[in-house]
Amino acid sequence: MTRSMTGFARSQAQGDWGEVVWELRSVNHRYLDIHLRLPDALRALEPSIREAVARVVSRGKVDIGAKLVTTDDTQAIEIDEQRLAALGEALSQVRSTVIDCRAPDALRLLTYPGVQREREPDTDAIQREALAALNDALDQLQSMREDEGGRLARMLVERARQIREHADAAAERVPEARNAWYDKMRARLAELDTEADPARVEQELIFTAQRMDVAEEIDRLHSHVEALEKALEKKEPIGRRLDFLMQEFNREANTLGSKSQDAQLTAHAVEMKVLIEQMREQVQNIE
């Protein structure tokens, strides 16, 4: 399954504790590079988050952000009844000793250390639901990367087949180009006043035929097309393999162009290099 390194996903989870929203973005990168932006309540999940991402993503820069909004009841004030009772008993003792001492009002009592405490949110529940939502977002991200990867794979196969067509056309053109060069050479020799050495002429013809022989390059181009099609059927990441194939494609196209003694052969080599460059740009986005 061909996967792109580009994707986006959004997922959320809700509970009595509030709501968490995940946003995931991934772009191409040579290695797996994970960047996290987490609220304090979720920072303890960082190792689990990185492990979850690494299970489904092999390459790419992945930006992960989480927003946590807790419900109002998590901020409700709780009273420590034992602490308040102890404070009340202490105040009674003070008033029994100091006759004119006034009793404090309720607000002042709440400000006494230990009497009130904020209710802490259920961190375990938040983290548990947050991880479930993250896994859902990762599934979405992977699905989008696979969809985009399928589109890239179809484009690569189409371009590779066009390269094969140009290679076949170049192979068919070589005999005509060679004969045309022979005729041109003989015509120039006929224009000379001196008689050329037949052995030297034959040697030059053989040398030129060897230079114009592109059979090996054509065979290797066919082999690279087959290798690309097989790579696209693999389930593991193939980006680096495809990047290497693009280098091999380009090497053969350059060699074919350098051997060209004919405008049509040169045109086929140029068209192949254009197609290879289009492929190379897209291969950079494949995992």
CSV table of C-alpha atoms in Angstrom, one decimal:
chain,number,residue,atom,x,y,z
A,1,MET,CA,0.0,0.0,0.0
A,2,THR,CA,1.6,3.3,-1.2
A,3,ARG,CA,1.2,6.0,1.4
A,4,SER,CA,1.8,9.7,1.1
A,5,MET,CA,3.6,11.6,3.9
A,6,THR,CA,1.0,14.4,3.6
A,7,GLY,CA,-2.1,14.3,5.7
A,8,PHE,CA,-4.5,16.0,8.2
A,9,ALA,CA,-6.8,14.6,10.8
A,10,ARG,CA,-9.0,16.0,13.6
A,11,SER,CA,-10.7,14.1,16.4
A,12,GLN,CA,-12.3,14.9,19.7
A,13,ALA,CA,-13.6,13.2,22.8
A,14,GLN,CA,-16.1,14.4,25.4
A,15,GLY,CA,-17.0,13.4,28.9
A,16,ASP,CA,-18.2,14.7,32.3
A,17,TRP,CA,-14.7,16.1,32.6
A,18,GLY,CA,-15.0,18.3,29.5
A,19,GLU,CA,-13.6,18.0,25.9
A,20,VAL,CA,-10.3,17.3,24.2
A,21,VAL,CA,-9.6,18.1,20.5
A,22,TRP,CA,-6.7,16.7,18.6
A,23,GLU,CA,-5.3,18.1,15.3
A,24,LEU,CA,-2.7,16.1,13.4
A,25,ARG,CA,-0.7,17.4,10.4
A,26,SER,CA,2.0,15.5,8.5
A,27,VAL,CA,4.3,16.5,5.7
A,28,ASN,CA,7.3,14.9,4.0
A,29,HIS,CA,10.5,14.4,5.9
A,30,ARG,CA,13.5,12.2,5.6
A,31,TYR,CA,12.9,10.5,8.9
A,32,LEU,CA,10.0,10.3,11.5
A,33,ASP,CA,9.9,13.7,13.3
A,34,ILE,CA,7.2,14.2,15.9
A,35,HIS,CA,6.3,17.6,17.3
A,36,LEU,CA,3.9,17.8,20.3
A,37,ARG,CA,1.9,20.7,21.7
A,38,LEU,CA,0.1,19.4,24.8
A,39,PRO,CA,-1.8,21.0,27.7
A,40,ASP,CA,-0.4,20.3,31.2
A,41,ALA,CA,-3.0,17.6,31.9
A,42,LEU,CA,-1.8,15.5,29.0
A,43,ARG,CA,2.0,16.0,29.2
A,44,ALA,CA,2.3,12.6,31.0
A,45,LEU,CA,1.0,11.0,27.8
A,46,GLU,CA,3.9,12.1,25.7
A,47,PRO,CA,5.7,8.6,25.6
A,48,SER,CA,2.4,6.9,24.8
A,49,ILE,CA,1.6,9.4,22.1
A,50,ARG,CA,5.0,9.0,20.4
A,51,GLU,CA,4.7,5.2,20.6
A,52,ALA,CA,1.2,5.3,19.1
A,53,VAL,CA,2.4,7.5,16.2
A,54,ALA,CA,5.4,5.3,15.5
A,55,ARG,CA,3.2,2.3,15.2
A,56,VAL,CA,1.4,3.7,12.1
A,57,VAL,CA,3.9,6.3,10.7
A,58,SER,CA,7.4,5.4,9.5
A,59,ARG,CA,8.5,8.7,7.8
A,60,GLY,CA,7.3,12.3,7.8
A,61,LYS,CA,7.1,15.3,10.1
A,62,VAL,CA,4.1,15.0,12.3
A,63,ASP,CA,2.7,18.0,14.2
A,64,ILE,CA,0.3,17.0,17.0
A,65,GLY,CA,-1.7,19.5,19.0
A,66,ALA,CA,-4.3,19.0,21.7
A,67,LYS,CA,-6.8,21.4,23.2
A,68,LEU,CA,-8.4,20.5,26.5
A,69,VAL,CA,-11.4,22.3,27.9
A,70,THR,CA,-12.7,21.1,31.3
A,71,THR,CA,-16.3,21.6,32.5
A,72,ASP,CA,-17.2,24.1,35.1
A,73,ASP,CA,-17.9,21.5,37.8
A,74,THR,CA,-14.2,20.6,37.7
A,75,GLN,CA,-13.5,24.0,39.1
A,76,ALA,CA,-16.1,23.8,41.9
A,77,ILE,CA,-15.0,24.6,45.4
A,78,GLU,CA,-15.0,21.9,47.9
A,79,ILE,CA,-15.1,22.4,51.7
A,80,ASP,CA,-12.8,20.5,54.0
A,81,GLU,CA,-15.5,19.9,56.7
A,82,GLN,CA,-13.0,18.5,59.2
A,83,ARG,CA,-10.8,21.5,58.8
A,84,LEU,CA,-13.7,23.9,59.1
A,85,ALA,CA,-15.0,22.1,62.2
A,86,ALA,CA,-11.6,22.4,63.8
A,87,LEU,CA,-11.5,26.1,62.9
A,88,GLY,CA,-14.9,26.6,64.4
A,89,GLU,CA,-13.9,25.0,67.6
A,90,ALA,CA,-10.8,27.1,67.8
A,91,LEU,CA,-12.9,30.3,67.3
A,92,SER,CA,-15.3,29.2,70.0
A,93,GLN,CA,-12.4,28.9,72.4
A,94,VAL,CA,-11.1,32.3,71.4
A,95,ARG,CA,-14.5,34.0,71.9
A,96,SER,CA,-14.9,32.3,75.3
A,97,THR,CA,-11.6,33.9,76.4
A,98,VAL,CA,-11.9,37.2,74.6
A,99,ILE,CA,-15.5,38.4,75.4
A,100,ASP,CA,-15.7,41.3,72.8
A,101,CYS,CA,-14.1,39.3,69.9
A,102,ARG,CA,-16.4,39.3,66.9
A,103,ALA,CA,-17.0,36.1,64.9
A,104,PRO,CA,-15.6,36.2,61.3
A,105,ASP,CA,-18.0,36.2,58.4
A,106,ALA,CA,-18.3,33.1,56.0
A,107,LEU,CA,-16.1,34.6,53.3
A,108,ARG,CA,-13.3,35.2,55.7
A,109,LEU,CA,-13.6,31.6,56.9
A,110,LEU,CA,-13.3,30.4,53.3
A,111,THR,CA,-10.0,32.2,52.9
A,112,TYR,CA,-8.4,30.4,55.8
A,113,PRO,CA,-5.8,27.9,54.6
A,114,GLY,CA,-7.1,24.4,54.1
A,115,VAL,CA,-10.8,25.2,54.5
A,116,GLN,CA,-11.5,25.2,50.8
A,117,ARG,CA,-9.9,23.3,48.0
A,118,GLU,CA,-10.6,23.2,44.2
A,119,ARG,CA,-12.0,19.9,42.9
A,120,GLU,CA,-9.4,18.3,40.8
A,121,PRO,CA,-10.5,16.9,37.4
A,122,ASP,CA,-10.4,13.1,36.9
A,123,THR,CA,-7.0,13.0,35.2
A,124,ASP,CA,-7.2,9.3,34.6
A,125,ALA,CA,-10.5,9.6,32.7
A,126,ILE,CA,-9.2,12.5,30.7
A,127,GLN,CA,-6.0,10.7,29.7
A,128,ARG,CA,-7.9,7.5,28.8
A,129,GLU,CA,-10.4,9.3,26.6
A,130,ALA,CA,-7.8,11.5,25.1
A,131,LEU,CA,-5.7,8.5,24.0
A,132,ALA,CA,-8.8,6.9,22.4
A,133,ALA,CA,-9.5,10.1,20.5
A,134,LEU,CA,-5.8,10.2,19.4
A,135,ASN,CA,-6.0,6.7,18.0
A,136,ASP,CA,-9.1,7.7,16.0
A,137,ALA,CA,-7.2,10.7,14.6
A,138,LEU,CA,-4.3,8.5,13.7
A,139,ASP,CA,-6.6,6.2,11.8
A,140,GLN,CA,-8.0,9.2,9.9
A,141,LEU,CA,-4.5,10.4,9.2
A,142,GLN,CA,-3.4,7.0,7.9
A,143,SER,CA,-6.5,6.8,5.7
A,144,MET,CA,-5.8,10.2,4.1
A,145,ARG,CA,-2.2,9.3,3.6
A,146,GLU,CA,-3.2,6.0,1.9
A,147,ASP,CA,-5.8,7.8,-0.4
A,148,GLU,CA,-3.1,10.4,-1.4
A,149,GLY,CA,-0.6,7.6,-1.8
A,150,GLY,CA,-2.9,5.7,-4.2
A,151,ARG,CA,-3.2,8.8,-6.3
A,152,LEU,CA,0.6,9.2,-6.4
A,153,ALA,CA,1.0,5.5,-7.3
A,154,ARG,CA,-1.3,5.9,-10.3
A,155,MET,CA,0.6,8.9,-11.5
A,156,LEU,CA,3.9,7.2,-11.1
A,157,VAL,CA,2.7,4.1,-13.1
A,158,GLU,CA,1.3,6.3,-15.8
A,159,ARG,CA,4.6,8.3,-16.1
A,160,ALA,CA,6.7,5.1,-16.0
A,161,ARG,CA,4.7,3.5,-18.8
A,162,GLN,CA,5.2,6.7,-20.9
A,163,ILE,CA,8.9,6.3,-20.3
A,164,ARG,CA,8.7,2.8,-21.5
A,165,GLU,CA,6.9,3.9,-24.6
A,166,HIS,CA,9.6,6.5,-25.3
A,167,ALA,CA,12.3,3.9,-24.7
A,168,ASP,CA,10.6,1.5,-27.2
A,169,ALA,CA,10.3,4.3,-29.8
A,170,ALA,CA,14.0,5.2,-29.3
A,171,ALA,CA,15.0,1.6,-29.8
A,172,GLU,CA,13.0,1.5,-33.1
A,173,ARG,CA,14.5,4.7,-34.2
A,174,VAL,CA,18.2,3.6,-33.7
A,175,PRO,CA,18.6,1.6,-37.0
A,176,GLU,CA,17.1,4.4,-39.0
A,177,ALA,CA,19.3,7.0,-37.3
A,178,ARG,CA,22.4,4.8,-37.8
A,179,ASN,CA,21.6,4.3,-41.5
A,180,ALA,CA,21.0,8.1,-41.9
A,181,TRP,CA,24.4,8.8,-40.3
A,182,TYR,CA,26.1,6.2,-42.6
A,183,ASP,CA,24.5,7.9,-45.7
A,184,LYS,CA,25.6,11.3,-44.5
A,185,MET,CA,29.2,10.1,-43.8
A,186,ARG,CA,29.4,8.5,-47.3
A,187,ALA,CA,28.1,11.6,-48.9
A,188,ARG,CA,30.8,13.7,-47.3
A,189,LEU,CA,33.4,11.2,-48.3
A,190,ALA,CA,32.2,11.4,-51.9
A,191,GLU,CA,32.7,15.2,-51.8
A,192,LEU,CA,36.4,14.8,-50.9
A,193,ASP,CA,39.0,14.9,-53.7
A,194,THR,CA,41.1,12.1,-52.1
A,195,GLU,CA,40.1,8.5,-51.9
A,196,ALA,CA,39.4,7.4,-48.3
A,197,ASP,CA,40.9,4.2,-46.8
A,198,PRO,CA,38.1,1.6,-46.9
A,199,ALA,CA,39.4,-0.1,-43.8
A,200,ARG,CA,39.5,3.2,-41.9
A,201,VAL,CA,35.9,4.0,-43.1
A,202,GLU,CA,34.7,0.6,-41.9
A,203,GLN,CA,36.4,1.1,-38.6
A,204,GLU,CA,34.7,4.4,-38.1
A,205,LEU,CA,31.3,3.0,-39.0
A,206,ILE,CA,31.8,0.2,-36.5
A,207,PHE,CA,32.9,2.7,-33.8
A,208,THR,CA,29.8,4.9,-34.5
A,209,ALA,CA,27.5,1.9,-34.4
A,210,GLN,CA,28.9,1.0,-31.0
A,211,ARG,CA,28.4,4.6,-29.8
A,212,MET,CA,24.8,4.6,-31.0
A,213,ASP,CA,23.9,1.3,-29.5
A,214,VAL,CA,21.4,1.9,-26.7
A,215,ALA,CA,20.1,-1.6,-26.2
A,216,GLU,CA,21.5,-1.9,-22.7
A,217,GLU,CA,20.0,1.5,-21.7
A,218,ILE,CA,16.6,0.4,-23.1
A,219,ASP,CA,16.7,-2.9,-21.3
A,220,ARG,CA,17.6,-1.2,-18.0
A,221,LEU,CA,14.8,1.3,-18.4
A,222,HIS,CA,12.3,-1.5,-18.9
A,223,SER,CA,13.8,-3.2,-15.8
A,224,HIS,CA,13.4,0.0,-13.7
A,225,VAL,CA,9.7,0.3,-14.8
A,226,GLU,CA,9.0,-3.2,-13.7
A,227,ALA,CA,10.9,-2.6,-10.4
A,228,LEU,CA,8.8,0.5,-9.8
A,229,GLU,CA,5.5,-1.3,-10.4
A,230,LYS,CA,6.5,-4.1,-8.0
A,231,ALA,CA,7.6,-1.6,-5.4
A,232,LEU,CA,4.2,0.1,-5.5
A,233,GLU,CA,2.6,-3.2,-4.6
A,234,LYS,CA,4.6,-3.7,-1.4
A,235,LYS,CA,3.0,-3.0,2.0
A,236,GLU,CA,6.1,-1.6,3.7
A,237,PRO,CA,7.4,2.0,3.2
A,238,ILE,CA,8.9,2.4,-0.3
A,239,GLY,CA,9.9,6.0,-0.5
A,240,ARG,CA,13.7,5.5,-0.2
A,241,ARG,CA,13.5,2.6,-2.7
A,242,LEU,CA,11.6,4.8,-5.2
A,243,ASP,CA,14.1,7.6,-4.7
A,244,PHE,CA,16.9,5.3,-5.7
A,245,LEU,CA,15.0,4.1,-8.7
A,246,MET,CA,14.5,7.8,-9.8
A,247,GLN,CA,18.3,8.1,-9.8
A,248,GLU,CA,18.7,5.0,-11.9
A,249,PHE,CA,16.0,6.2,-14.4
A,250,ASN,CA,17.8,9.5,-14.7
A,251,ARG,CA,21.1,7.8,-15.3
A,252,GLU,CA,19.9,5.8,-18.2
A,253,ALA,CA,18.0,8.7,-19.8
A,254,ASN,CA,21.2,10.8,-19.6
A,255,THR,CA,23.3,8.0,-21.1
A,256,LEU,CA,20.8,7.5,-23.9
A,257,GLY,CA,20.8,11.3,-24.6
A,258,SER,CA,24.6,11.4,-24.7
A,259,LYS,CA,24.7,8.6,-27.3
A,260,SER,CA,22.2,10.2,-29.5
A,261,GLN,CA,23.3,11.2,-33.0
A,262,ASP,CA,19.7,12.0,-34.1
A,263,ALA,CA,17.2,14.7,-33.3
A,264,GLN,CA,14.4,12.2,-32.7
A,265,LEU,CA,16.5,10.1,-30.3
A,266,THR,CA,17.4,13.3,-28.5
A,267,ALA,CA,13.7,14.3,-28.2
A,268,HIS,CA,12.9,10.9,-26.7
A,269,ALA,CA,15.6,11.3,-24.1
A,270,VAL,CA,14.5,14.8,-23.2
A,271,GLU,CA,10.8,13.7,-22.8
A,272,MET,CA,12.0,10.9,-20.6
A,273,LYS,CA,13.9,13.3,-18.4
A,274,VAL,CA,10.9,15.5,-18.1
A,275,LEU,CA,8.8,12.5,-17.0
A,276,ILE,CA,11.4,11.4,-14.5
A,277,GLU,CA,11.6,14.8,-12.9
A,278,GLN,CA,7.8,14.8,-12.5
A,279,MET,CA,8.1,11.4,-10.9
A,280,ARG,CA,11.0,12.5,-8.7
A,281,GLU,CA,9.1,15.4,-7.3
A,282,GLN,CA,6.2,13.2,-6.3
A,283,VAL,CA,8.3,10.4,-4.9
A,284,GLN,CA,9.6,12.9,-2.3
A,285,ASN,CA,6.1,12.8,-0.7
A,286,ILE,CA,5.9,9.0,-0.5
A,287,GLU,CA,6.5,7.3,2.9
